[in-house]
Tab-separated table of C-alpha atoms and ligand atoms in Angstrom:
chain	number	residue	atom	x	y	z
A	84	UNK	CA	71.534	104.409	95.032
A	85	UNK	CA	74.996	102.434	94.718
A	86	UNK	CA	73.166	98.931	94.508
A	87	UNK	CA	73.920	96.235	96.985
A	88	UNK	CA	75.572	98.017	99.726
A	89	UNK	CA	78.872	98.429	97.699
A	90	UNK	CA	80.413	101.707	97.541
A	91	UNK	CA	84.023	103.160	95.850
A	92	UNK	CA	86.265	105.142	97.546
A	93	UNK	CA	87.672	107.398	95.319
A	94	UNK	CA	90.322	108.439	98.060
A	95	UNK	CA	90.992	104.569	99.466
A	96	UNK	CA	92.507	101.897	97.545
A	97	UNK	CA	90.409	100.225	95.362
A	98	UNK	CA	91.232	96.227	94.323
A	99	UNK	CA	88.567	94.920	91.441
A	100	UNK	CA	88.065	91.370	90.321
A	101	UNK	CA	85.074	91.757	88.395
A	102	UNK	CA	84.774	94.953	86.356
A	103	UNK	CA	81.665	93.265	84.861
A	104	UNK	CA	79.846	93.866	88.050
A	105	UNK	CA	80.710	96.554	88.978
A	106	UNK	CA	80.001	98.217	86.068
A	107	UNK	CA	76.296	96.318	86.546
A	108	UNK	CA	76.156	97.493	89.957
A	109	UNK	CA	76.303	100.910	89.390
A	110	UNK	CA	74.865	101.492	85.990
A	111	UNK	CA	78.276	101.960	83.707
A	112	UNK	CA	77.581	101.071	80.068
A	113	UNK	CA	79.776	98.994	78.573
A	114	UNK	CA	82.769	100.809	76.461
A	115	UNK	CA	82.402	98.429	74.038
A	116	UNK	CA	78.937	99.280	72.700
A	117	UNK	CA	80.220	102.594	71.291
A	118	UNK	CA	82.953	101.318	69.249
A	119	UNK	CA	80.949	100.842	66.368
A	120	UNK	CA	79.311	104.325	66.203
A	121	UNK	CA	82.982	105.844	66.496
A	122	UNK	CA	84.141	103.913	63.471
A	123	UNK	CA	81.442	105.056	61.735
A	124	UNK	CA	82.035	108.449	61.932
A	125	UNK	CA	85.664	107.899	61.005
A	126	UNK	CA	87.732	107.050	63.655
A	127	UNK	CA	89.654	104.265	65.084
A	128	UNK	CA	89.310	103.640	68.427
A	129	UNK	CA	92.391	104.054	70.472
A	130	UNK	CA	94.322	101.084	71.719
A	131	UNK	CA	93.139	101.202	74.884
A	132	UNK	CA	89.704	101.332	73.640
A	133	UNK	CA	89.850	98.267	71.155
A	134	UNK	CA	92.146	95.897	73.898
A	135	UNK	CA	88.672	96.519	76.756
A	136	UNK	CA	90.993	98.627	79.578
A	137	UNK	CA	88.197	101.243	78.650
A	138	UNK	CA	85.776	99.233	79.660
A	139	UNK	CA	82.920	101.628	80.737
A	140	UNK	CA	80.946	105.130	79.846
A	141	UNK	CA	78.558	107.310	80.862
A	142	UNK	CA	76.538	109.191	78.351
A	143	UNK	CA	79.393	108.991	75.800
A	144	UNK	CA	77.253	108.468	72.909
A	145	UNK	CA	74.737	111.344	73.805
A	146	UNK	CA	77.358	113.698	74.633
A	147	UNK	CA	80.764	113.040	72.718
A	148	UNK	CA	79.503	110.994	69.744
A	149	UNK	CA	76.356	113.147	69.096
A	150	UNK	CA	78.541	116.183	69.788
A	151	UNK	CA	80.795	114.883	66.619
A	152	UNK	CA	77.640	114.315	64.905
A	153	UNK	CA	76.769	117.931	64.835
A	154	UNK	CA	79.437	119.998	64.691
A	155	UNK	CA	79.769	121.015	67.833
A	156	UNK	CA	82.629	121.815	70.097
A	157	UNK	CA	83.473	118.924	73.039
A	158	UNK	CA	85.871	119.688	75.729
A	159	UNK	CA	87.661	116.577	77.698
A	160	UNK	CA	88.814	117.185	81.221
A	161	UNK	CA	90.554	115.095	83.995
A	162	UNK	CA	92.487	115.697	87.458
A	163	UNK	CA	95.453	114.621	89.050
A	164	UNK	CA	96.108	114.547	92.305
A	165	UNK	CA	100.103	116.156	92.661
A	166	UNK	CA	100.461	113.844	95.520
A	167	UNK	CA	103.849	111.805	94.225
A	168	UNK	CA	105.415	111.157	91.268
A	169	UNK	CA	103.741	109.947	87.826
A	170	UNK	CA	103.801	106.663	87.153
A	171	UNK	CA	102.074	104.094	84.713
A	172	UNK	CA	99.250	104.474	85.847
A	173	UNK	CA	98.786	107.987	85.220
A	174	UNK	CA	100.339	107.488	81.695
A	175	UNK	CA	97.324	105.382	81.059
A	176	UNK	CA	95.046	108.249	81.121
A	177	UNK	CA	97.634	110.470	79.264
A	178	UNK	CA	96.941	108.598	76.740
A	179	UNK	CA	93.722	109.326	76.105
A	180	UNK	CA	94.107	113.000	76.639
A	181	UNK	CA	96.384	112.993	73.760
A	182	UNK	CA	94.363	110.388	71.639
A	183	UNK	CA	90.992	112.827	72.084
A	184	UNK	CA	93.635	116.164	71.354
A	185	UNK	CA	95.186	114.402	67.998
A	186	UNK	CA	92.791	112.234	66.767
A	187	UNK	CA	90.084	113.942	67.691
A	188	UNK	CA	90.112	117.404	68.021
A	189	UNK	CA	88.803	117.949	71.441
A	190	UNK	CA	89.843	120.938	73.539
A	191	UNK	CA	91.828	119.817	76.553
A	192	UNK	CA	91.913	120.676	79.985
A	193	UNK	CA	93.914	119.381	83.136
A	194	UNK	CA	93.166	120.208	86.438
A	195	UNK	CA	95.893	120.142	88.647
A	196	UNK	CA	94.186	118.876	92.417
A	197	UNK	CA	96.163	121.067	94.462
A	198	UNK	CA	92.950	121.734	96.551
A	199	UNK	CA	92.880	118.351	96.857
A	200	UNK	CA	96.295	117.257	97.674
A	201	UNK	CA	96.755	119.453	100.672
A	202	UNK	CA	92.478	119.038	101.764
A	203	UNK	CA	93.129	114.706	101.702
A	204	UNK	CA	97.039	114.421	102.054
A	205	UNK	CA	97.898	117.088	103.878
A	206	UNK	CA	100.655	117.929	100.721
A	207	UNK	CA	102.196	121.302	101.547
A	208	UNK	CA	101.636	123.995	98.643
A	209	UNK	CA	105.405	124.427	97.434
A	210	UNK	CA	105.761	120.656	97.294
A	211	UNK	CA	102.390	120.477	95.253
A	212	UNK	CA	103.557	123.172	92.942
A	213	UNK	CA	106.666	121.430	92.457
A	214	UNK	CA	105.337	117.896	91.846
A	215	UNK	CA	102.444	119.376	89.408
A	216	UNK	CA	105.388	120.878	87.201
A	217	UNK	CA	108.351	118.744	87.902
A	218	UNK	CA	106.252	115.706	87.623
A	219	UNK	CA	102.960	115.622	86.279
A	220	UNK	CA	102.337	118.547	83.335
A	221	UNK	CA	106.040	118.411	82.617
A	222	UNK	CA	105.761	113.949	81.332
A	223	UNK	CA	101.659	115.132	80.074
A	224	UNK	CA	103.689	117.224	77.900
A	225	UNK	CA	106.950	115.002	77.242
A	226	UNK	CA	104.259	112.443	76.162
A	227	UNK	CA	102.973	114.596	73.561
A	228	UNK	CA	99.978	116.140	74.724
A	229	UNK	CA	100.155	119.657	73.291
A	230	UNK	CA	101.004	122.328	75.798
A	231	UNK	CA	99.312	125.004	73.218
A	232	UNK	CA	96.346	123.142	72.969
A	233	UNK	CA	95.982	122.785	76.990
A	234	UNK	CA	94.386	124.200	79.447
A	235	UNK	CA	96.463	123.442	82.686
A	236	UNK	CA	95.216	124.768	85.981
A	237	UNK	CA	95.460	125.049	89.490
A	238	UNK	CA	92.030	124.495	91.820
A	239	UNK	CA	93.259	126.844	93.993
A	240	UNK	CA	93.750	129.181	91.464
A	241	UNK	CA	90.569	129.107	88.948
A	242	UNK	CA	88.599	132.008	89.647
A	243	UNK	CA	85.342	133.126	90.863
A	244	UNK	CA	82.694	131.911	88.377
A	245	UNK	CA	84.311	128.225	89.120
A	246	UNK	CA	84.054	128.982	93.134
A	247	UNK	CA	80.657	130.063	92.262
A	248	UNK	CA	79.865	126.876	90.921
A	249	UNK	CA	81.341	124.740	93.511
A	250	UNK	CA	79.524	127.361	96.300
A	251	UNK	CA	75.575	126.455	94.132
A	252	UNK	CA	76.683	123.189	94.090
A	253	UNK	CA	77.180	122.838	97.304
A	254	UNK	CA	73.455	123.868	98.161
A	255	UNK	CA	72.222	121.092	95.891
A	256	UNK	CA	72.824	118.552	97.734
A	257	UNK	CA	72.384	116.860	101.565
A	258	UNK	CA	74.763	115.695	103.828
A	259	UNK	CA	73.379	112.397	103.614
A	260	UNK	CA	73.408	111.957	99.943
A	261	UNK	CA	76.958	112.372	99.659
A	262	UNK	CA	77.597	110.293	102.803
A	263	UNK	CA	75.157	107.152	100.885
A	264	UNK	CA	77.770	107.962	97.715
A	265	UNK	CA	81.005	108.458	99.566
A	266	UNK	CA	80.673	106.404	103.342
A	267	UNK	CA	81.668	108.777	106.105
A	268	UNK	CA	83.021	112.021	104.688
A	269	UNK	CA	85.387	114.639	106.933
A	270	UNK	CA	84.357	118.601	106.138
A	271	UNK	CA	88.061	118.454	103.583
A	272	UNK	CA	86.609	115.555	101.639
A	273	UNK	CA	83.350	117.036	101.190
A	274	UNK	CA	85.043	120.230	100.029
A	275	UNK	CA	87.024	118.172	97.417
A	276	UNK	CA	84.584	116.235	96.014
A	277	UNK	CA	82.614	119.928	95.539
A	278	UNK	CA	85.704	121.287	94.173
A	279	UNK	CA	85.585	118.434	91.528
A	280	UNK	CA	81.618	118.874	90.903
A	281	UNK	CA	82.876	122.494	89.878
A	282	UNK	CA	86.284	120.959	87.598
A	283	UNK	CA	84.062	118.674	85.494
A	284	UNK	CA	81.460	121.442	85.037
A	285	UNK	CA	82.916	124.998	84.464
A	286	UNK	CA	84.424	124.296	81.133
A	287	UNK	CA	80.442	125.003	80.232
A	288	UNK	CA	80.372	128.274	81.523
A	289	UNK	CA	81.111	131.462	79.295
A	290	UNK	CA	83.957	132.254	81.517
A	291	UNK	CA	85.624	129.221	80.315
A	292	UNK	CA	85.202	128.672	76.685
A	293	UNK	CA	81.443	127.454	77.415
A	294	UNK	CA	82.006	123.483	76.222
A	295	UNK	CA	78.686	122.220	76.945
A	296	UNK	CA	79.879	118.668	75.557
A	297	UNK	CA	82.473	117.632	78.299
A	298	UNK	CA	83.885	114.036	78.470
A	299	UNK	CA	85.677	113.050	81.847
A	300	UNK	CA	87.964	109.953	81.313
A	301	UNK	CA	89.315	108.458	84.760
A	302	UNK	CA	89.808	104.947	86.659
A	303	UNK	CA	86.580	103.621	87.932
A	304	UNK	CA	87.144	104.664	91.458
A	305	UNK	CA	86.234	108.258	90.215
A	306	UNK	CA	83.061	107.309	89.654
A	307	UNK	CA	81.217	108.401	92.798
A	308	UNK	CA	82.405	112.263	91.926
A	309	UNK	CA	80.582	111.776	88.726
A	310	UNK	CA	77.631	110.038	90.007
A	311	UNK	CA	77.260	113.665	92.601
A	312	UNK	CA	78.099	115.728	89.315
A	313	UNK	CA	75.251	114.399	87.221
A	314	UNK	CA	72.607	114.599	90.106
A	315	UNK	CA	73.502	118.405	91.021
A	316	UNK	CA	73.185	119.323	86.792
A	317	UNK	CA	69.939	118.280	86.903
A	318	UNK	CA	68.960	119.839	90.676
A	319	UNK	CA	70.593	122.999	88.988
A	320	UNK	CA	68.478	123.262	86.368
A	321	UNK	CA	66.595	126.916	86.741
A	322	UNK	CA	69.815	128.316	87.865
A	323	UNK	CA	72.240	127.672	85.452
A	324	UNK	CA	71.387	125.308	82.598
A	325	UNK	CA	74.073	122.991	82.396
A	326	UNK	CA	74.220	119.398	80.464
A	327	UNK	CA	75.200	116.096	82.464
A	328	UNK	CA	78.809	115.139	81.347
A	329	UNK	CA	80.467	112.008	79.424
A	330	UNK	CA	82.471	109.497	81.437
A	331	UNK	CA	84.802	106.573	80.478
A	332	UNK	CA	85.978	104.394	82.575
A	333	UNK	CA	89.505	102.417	82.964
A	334	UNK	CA	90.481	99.374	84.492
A	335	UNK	CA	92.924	100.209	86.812
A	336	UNK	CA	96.621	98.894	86.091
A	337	UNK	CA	97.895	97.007	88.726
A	338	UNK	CA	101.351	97.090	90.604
A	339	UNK	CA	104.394	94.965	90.045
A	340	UNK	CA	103.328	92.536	93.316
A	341	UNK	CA	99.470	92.722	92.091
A	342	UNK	CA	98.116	94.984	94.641
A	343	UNK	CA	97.820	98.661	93.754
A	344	UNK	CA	99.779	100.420	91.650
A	345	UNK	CA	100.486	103.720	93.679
A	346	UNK	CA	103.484	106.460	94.436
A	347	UNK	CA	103.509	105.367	98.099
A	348	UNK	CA	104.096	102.033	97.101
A	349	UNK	CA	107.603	102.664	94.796
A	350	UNK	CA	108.530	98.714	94.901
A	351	UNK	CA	105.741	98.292	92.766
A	352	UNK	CA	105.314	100.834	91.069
A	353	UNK	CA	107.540	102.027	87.616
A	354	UNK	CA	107.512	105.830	87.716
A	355	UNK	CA	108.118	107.249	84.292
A	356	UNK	CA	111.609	108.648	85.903
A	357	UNK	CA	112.943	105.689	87.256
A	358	UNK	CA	116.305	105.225	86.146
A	359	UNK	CA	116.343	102.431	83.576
A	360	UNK	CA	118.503	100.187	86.077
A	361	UNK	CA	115.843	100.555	88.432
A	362	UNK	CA	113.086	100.111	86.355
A	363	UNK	CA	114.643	96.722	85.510
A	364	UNK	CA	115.166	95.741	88.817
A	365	UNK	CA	111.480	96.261	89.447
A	366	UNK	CA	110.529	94.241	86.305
A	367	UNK	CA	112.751	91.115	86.995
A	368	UNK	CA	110.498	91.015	90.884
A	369	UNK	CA	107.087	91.512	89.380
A	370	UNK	CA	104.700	88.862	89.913
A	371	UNK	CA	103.569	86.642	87.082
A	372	UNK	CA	101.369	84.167	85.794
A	373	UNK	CA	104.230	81.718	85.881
A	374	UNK	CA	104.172	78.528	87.461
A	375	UNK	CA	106.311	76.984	90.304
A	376	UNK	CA	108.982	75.166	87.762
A	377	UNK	CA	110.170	75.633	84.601
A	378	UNK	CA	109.244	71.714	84.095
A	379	UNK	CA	105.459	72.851	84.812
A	380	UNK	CA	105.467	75.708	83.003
A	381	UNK	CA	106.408	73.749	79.768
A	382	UNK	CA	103.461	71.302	80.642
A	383	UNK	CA	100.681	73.959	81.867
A	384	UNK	CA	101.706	76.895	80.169
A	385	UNK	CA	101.214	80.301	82.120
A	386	UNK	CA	98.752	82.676	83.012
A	387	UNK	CA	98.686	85.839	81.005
A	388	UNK	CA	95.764	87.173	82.869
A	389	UNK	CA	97.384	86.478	86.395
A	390	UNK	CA	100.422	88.283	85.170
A	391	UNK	CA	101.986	92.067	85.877
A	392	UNK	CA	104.052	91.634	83.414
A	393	UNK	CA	101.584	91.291	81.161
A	394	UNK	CA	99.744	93.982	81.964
A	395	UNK	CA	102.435	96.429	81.237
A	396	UNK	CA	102.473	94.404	77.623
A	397	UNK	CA	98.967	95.629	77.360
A	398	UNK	CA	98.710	98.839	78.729
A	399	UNK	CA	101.407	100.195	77.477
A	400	UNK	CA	104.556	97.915	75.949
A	401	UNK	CA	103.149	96.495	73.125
A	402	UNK	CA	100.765	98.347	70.644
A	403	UNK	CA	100.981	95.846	67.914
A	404	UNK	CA	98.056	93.057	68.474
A	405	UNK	CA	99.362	90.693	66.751
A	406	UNK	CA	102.467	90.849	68.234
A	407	UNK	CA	100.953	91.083	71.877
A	408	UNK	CA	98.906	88.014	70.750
A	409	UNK	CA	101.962	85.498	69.904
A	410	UNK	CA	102.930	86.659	73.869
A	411	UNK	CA	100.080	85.866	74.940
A	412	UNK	CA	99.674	82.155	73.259
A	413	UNK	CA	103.607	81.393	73.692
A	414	UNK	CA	103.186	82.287	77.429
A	415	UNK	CA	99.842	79.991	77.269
A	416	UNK	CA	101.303	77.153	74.854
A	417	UNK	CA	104.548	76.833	77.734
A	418	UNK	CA	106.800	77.914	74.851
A	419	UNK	CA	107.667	81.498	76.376
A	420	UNK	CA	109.280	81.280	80.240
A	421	UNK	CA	109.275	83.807	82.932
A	422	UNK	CA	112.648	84.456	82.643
A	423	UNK	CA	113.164	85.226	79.535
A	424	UNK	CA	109.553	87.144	79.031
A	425	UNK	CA	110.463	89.342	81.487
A	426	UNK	CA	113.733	89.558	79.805
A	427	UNK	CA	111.615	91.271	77.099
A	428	UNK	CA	109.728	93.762	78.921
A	429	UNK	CA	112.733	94.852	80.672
A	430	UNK	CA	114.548	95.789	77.074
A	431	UNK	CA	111.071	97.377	75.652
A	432	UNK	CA	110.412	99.323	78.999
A	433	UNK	CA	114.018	100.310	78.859
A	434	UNK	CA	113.513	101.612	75.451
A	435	UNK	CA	110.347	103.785	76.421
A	436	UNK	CA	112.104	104.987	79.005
A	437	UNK	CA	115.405	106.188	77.725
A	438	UNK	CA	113.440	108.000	74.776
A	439	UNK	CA	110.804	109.607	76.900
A	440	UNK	CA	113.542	110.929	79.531
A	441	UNK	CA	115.377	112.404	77.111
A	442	UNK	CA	112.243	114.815	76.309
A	443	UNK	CA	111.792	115.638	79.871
A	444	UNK	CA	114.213	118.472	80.460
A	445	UNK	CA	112.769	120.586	77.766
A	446	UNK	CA	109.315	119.523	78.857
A	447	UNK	CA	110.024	120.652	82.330
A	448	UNK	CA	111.356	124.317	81.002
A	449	UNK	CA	107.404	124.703	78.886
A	450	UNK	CA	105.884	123.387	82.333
A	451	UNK	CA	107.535	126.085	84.375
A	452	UNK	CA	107.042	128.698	81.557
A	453	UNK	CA	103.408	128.162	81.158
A	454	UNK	CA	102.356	127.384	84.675
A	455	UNK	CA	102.299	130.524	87.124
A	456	UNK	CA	102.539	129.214	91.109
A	457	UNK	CA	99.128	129.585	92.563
A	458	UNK	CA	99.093	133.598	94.078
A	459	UNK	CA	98.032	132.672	97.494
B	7	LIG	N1	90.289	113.297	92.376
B	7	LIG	C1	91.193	113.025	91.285
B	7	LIG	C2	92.314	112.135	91.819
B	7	LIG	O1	92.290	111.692	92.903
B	7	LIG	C3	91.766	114.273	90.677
B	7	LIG	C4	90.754	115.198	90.072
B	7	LIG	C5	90.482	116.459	90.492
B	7	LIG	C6	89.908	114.979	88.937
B	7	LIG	N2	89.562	117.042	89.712
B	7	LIG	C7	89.181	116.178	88.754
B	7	LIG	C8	89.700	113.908	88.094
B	7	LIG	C9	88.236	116.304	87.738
B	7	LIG	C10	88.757	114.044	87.060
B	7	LIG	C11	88.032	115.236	86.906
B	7	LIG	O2	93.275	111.867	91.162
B	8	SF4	FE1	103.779	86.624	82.409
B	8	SF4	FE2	105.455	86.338	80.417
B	8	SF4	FE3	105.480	84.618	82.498
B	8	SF4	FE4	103.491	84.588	80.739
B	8	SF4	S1	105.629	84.112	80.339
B	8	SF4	S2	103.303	84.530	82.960
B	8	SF4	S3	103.283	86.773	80.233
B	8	SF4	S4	105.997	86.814	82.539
């Protein structure tokens, strides 16, 4: 049971202090612990990976790394919700789709959560088709995740062996389990979270490619669909033999003001088709680690870890270490202001930007091409 009376809302909006905790609280392992085995099978861990923002796993060593050990095939699959547009925090786990697809091999698929959209936010089915294309497979793609090595779908439009699954899933588990993972759950939620038992599972099933391996990388407040995933593998044992899938868990990115980052929050949020004036604009508001005068700044230095700025640095900005480093002490040492730091993001963000717009068109043609609209 989710220790201590504390619970994550996978569809609220979740604010963490201490990922430490939470990660005690509910079991995660620590990301960290893995690292080792990966490098000794031959691979670097990805920057997210080395810099903590993957802080968590579930059963990646038995699954993925064993998986790698013998040979055998592992699938990786995550969700997004077309509910707005894609922002950094989406990019975030982008970048692990296309880290497991290149560096590792691992067959990819994406479900699109049109199911979920219109069962949670009442999204209307054209305007979830055109935000899954328009928006969120068309920057996967312009990011470089491999739209011939991807398995894009539509809940709504999956099949019967995956409604199967979600249907024997469904009589696996009580009313009151889900409601002691989830809090108070409407008939629609219930649905979606069963709809997402059945995404994380059917890539095992013949029908699919049968992956038994399947790692599921997502922000922590996921974790309750995977925590209902694992129990009903093991209840469904006798019926169909399935194994209990890998997690990871993120940290997630915050907004420009430090609350959530989120598309119905667009102040704070940098979408990865803002126009670069805007996406400056944003940046010069964000909140920082700075002190109240330039006087005390130069005395006290700043606060890296209180900063959005930051963040962005380390999420996504800055991929060197060493150079995110000397930020990080000049901004400590009082040498680097506000100002002028954020001076510095603006131009790199800028730079990301620019490039990665000018892939989009293109990306936007293979999106429509390969995705049909869902037929009903
Ligand atoms: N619920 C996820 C979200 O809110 C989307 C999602 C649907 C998903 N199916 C999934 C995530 C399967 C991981 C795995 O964004
Ligand atoms: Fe943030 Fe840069 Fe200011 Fe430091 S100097 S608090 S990193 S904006």
């Amino acid at each position: 049971m989710a220790g201590e009376g504390f619970r994550l809302d996978p569809w609220g909006t979740l604010e963490v202090k201490d990922y430490d905790r939470l990660r005690r609280v509910f079991g995660i392992r620590p990301f960290a612990e893995v690292i080792p085995a990966l490098r000794e099978l031959g691979f670097e861990p990805s920057l997210h990976m080395r810099r903590g923002i993957l802080f968590g796993h579930r059963d990646f060593d038995r699954v993925v790394l064993e998986g790698i050990r013998r040979g055998e095939r592992v699938a990786v699959l995550t969700g997004f919700m077309p509910s707005g547009r894609f922002h950094f925090g989406h990019k975030l786990t982008a970048d692990q789709l296309i880290y497991y697809q290149r560096r590792l091999g691992f067959k990819v698929f994406v479900a699109i959560a049109d199911a979920e959209a219109f069962a949670v936010r009442r999204i209307p089915r054209g305007e979830a088709y055109r935000l899954a294309v328009e928006e969120y497979v068309a920057n996967l793609i312009a990011l470089g995740l491999d739209p011939d090595k991807t398995e894009f779908y539509f809940q709504t439009n999956r099949g019967p062996a995956y409604y199967r699954l979600a249907q024997l899933a469904s009589g696996k588990v009580t009313a009151a389990e889900m409601e002691a993972i989830y809090g108070d759950l409407s008939p629609a939620k219930m649905m979606a979270a069963l709809t997402q038992v059945a995404d994380i599972l059917h890539p095992q099933l013949d029908e699919y490619g049968g992956y038994k391996r399947v790692l599921v990388p997502v922000g922590v407040d996921q974790d309750p669909h995977l925590r209902l995933t694992r129990d009903i593998v093991d209840r469904l044992s006798g019926v169909v033999e399935l194994m209990r899938p890998a997690s990871t868990y993120h940290k997630l990115i915050r907004g420009l003001d430090g609350g959530k980052m989120s598309s119905s929050r667009p102040d704070y949020t940098i979408f990865l088709t803002d126009p670069p004036e805007v996406a400056r604009r944003k940046i010069m508001r964000a909140l920082t680690g700075g002190r109240a005068t330039a006087e005390e700044q130069r005395r006290l230095g700043g606060v890296p870890e209180a900063c959005t700025v930051y963040d962005l640095y380390l999420y996504h900005l800055i991929p060197d270490d060493s150079e995110l480093l000397g930020i990080y002490k000049r901004c400590r040492g009082g040498e680097l202001l506000c100002g002028e730091c954020k001076r510095i993001a603006a131009e790199k963000l800028l730079e990301f930007l620019e490039k990665h717009q000018s892939k989009l068109e293109e990306a936007r043609e293979t999106a429509r091409s390969i995705l049909e609209p869902p037929s009903f």
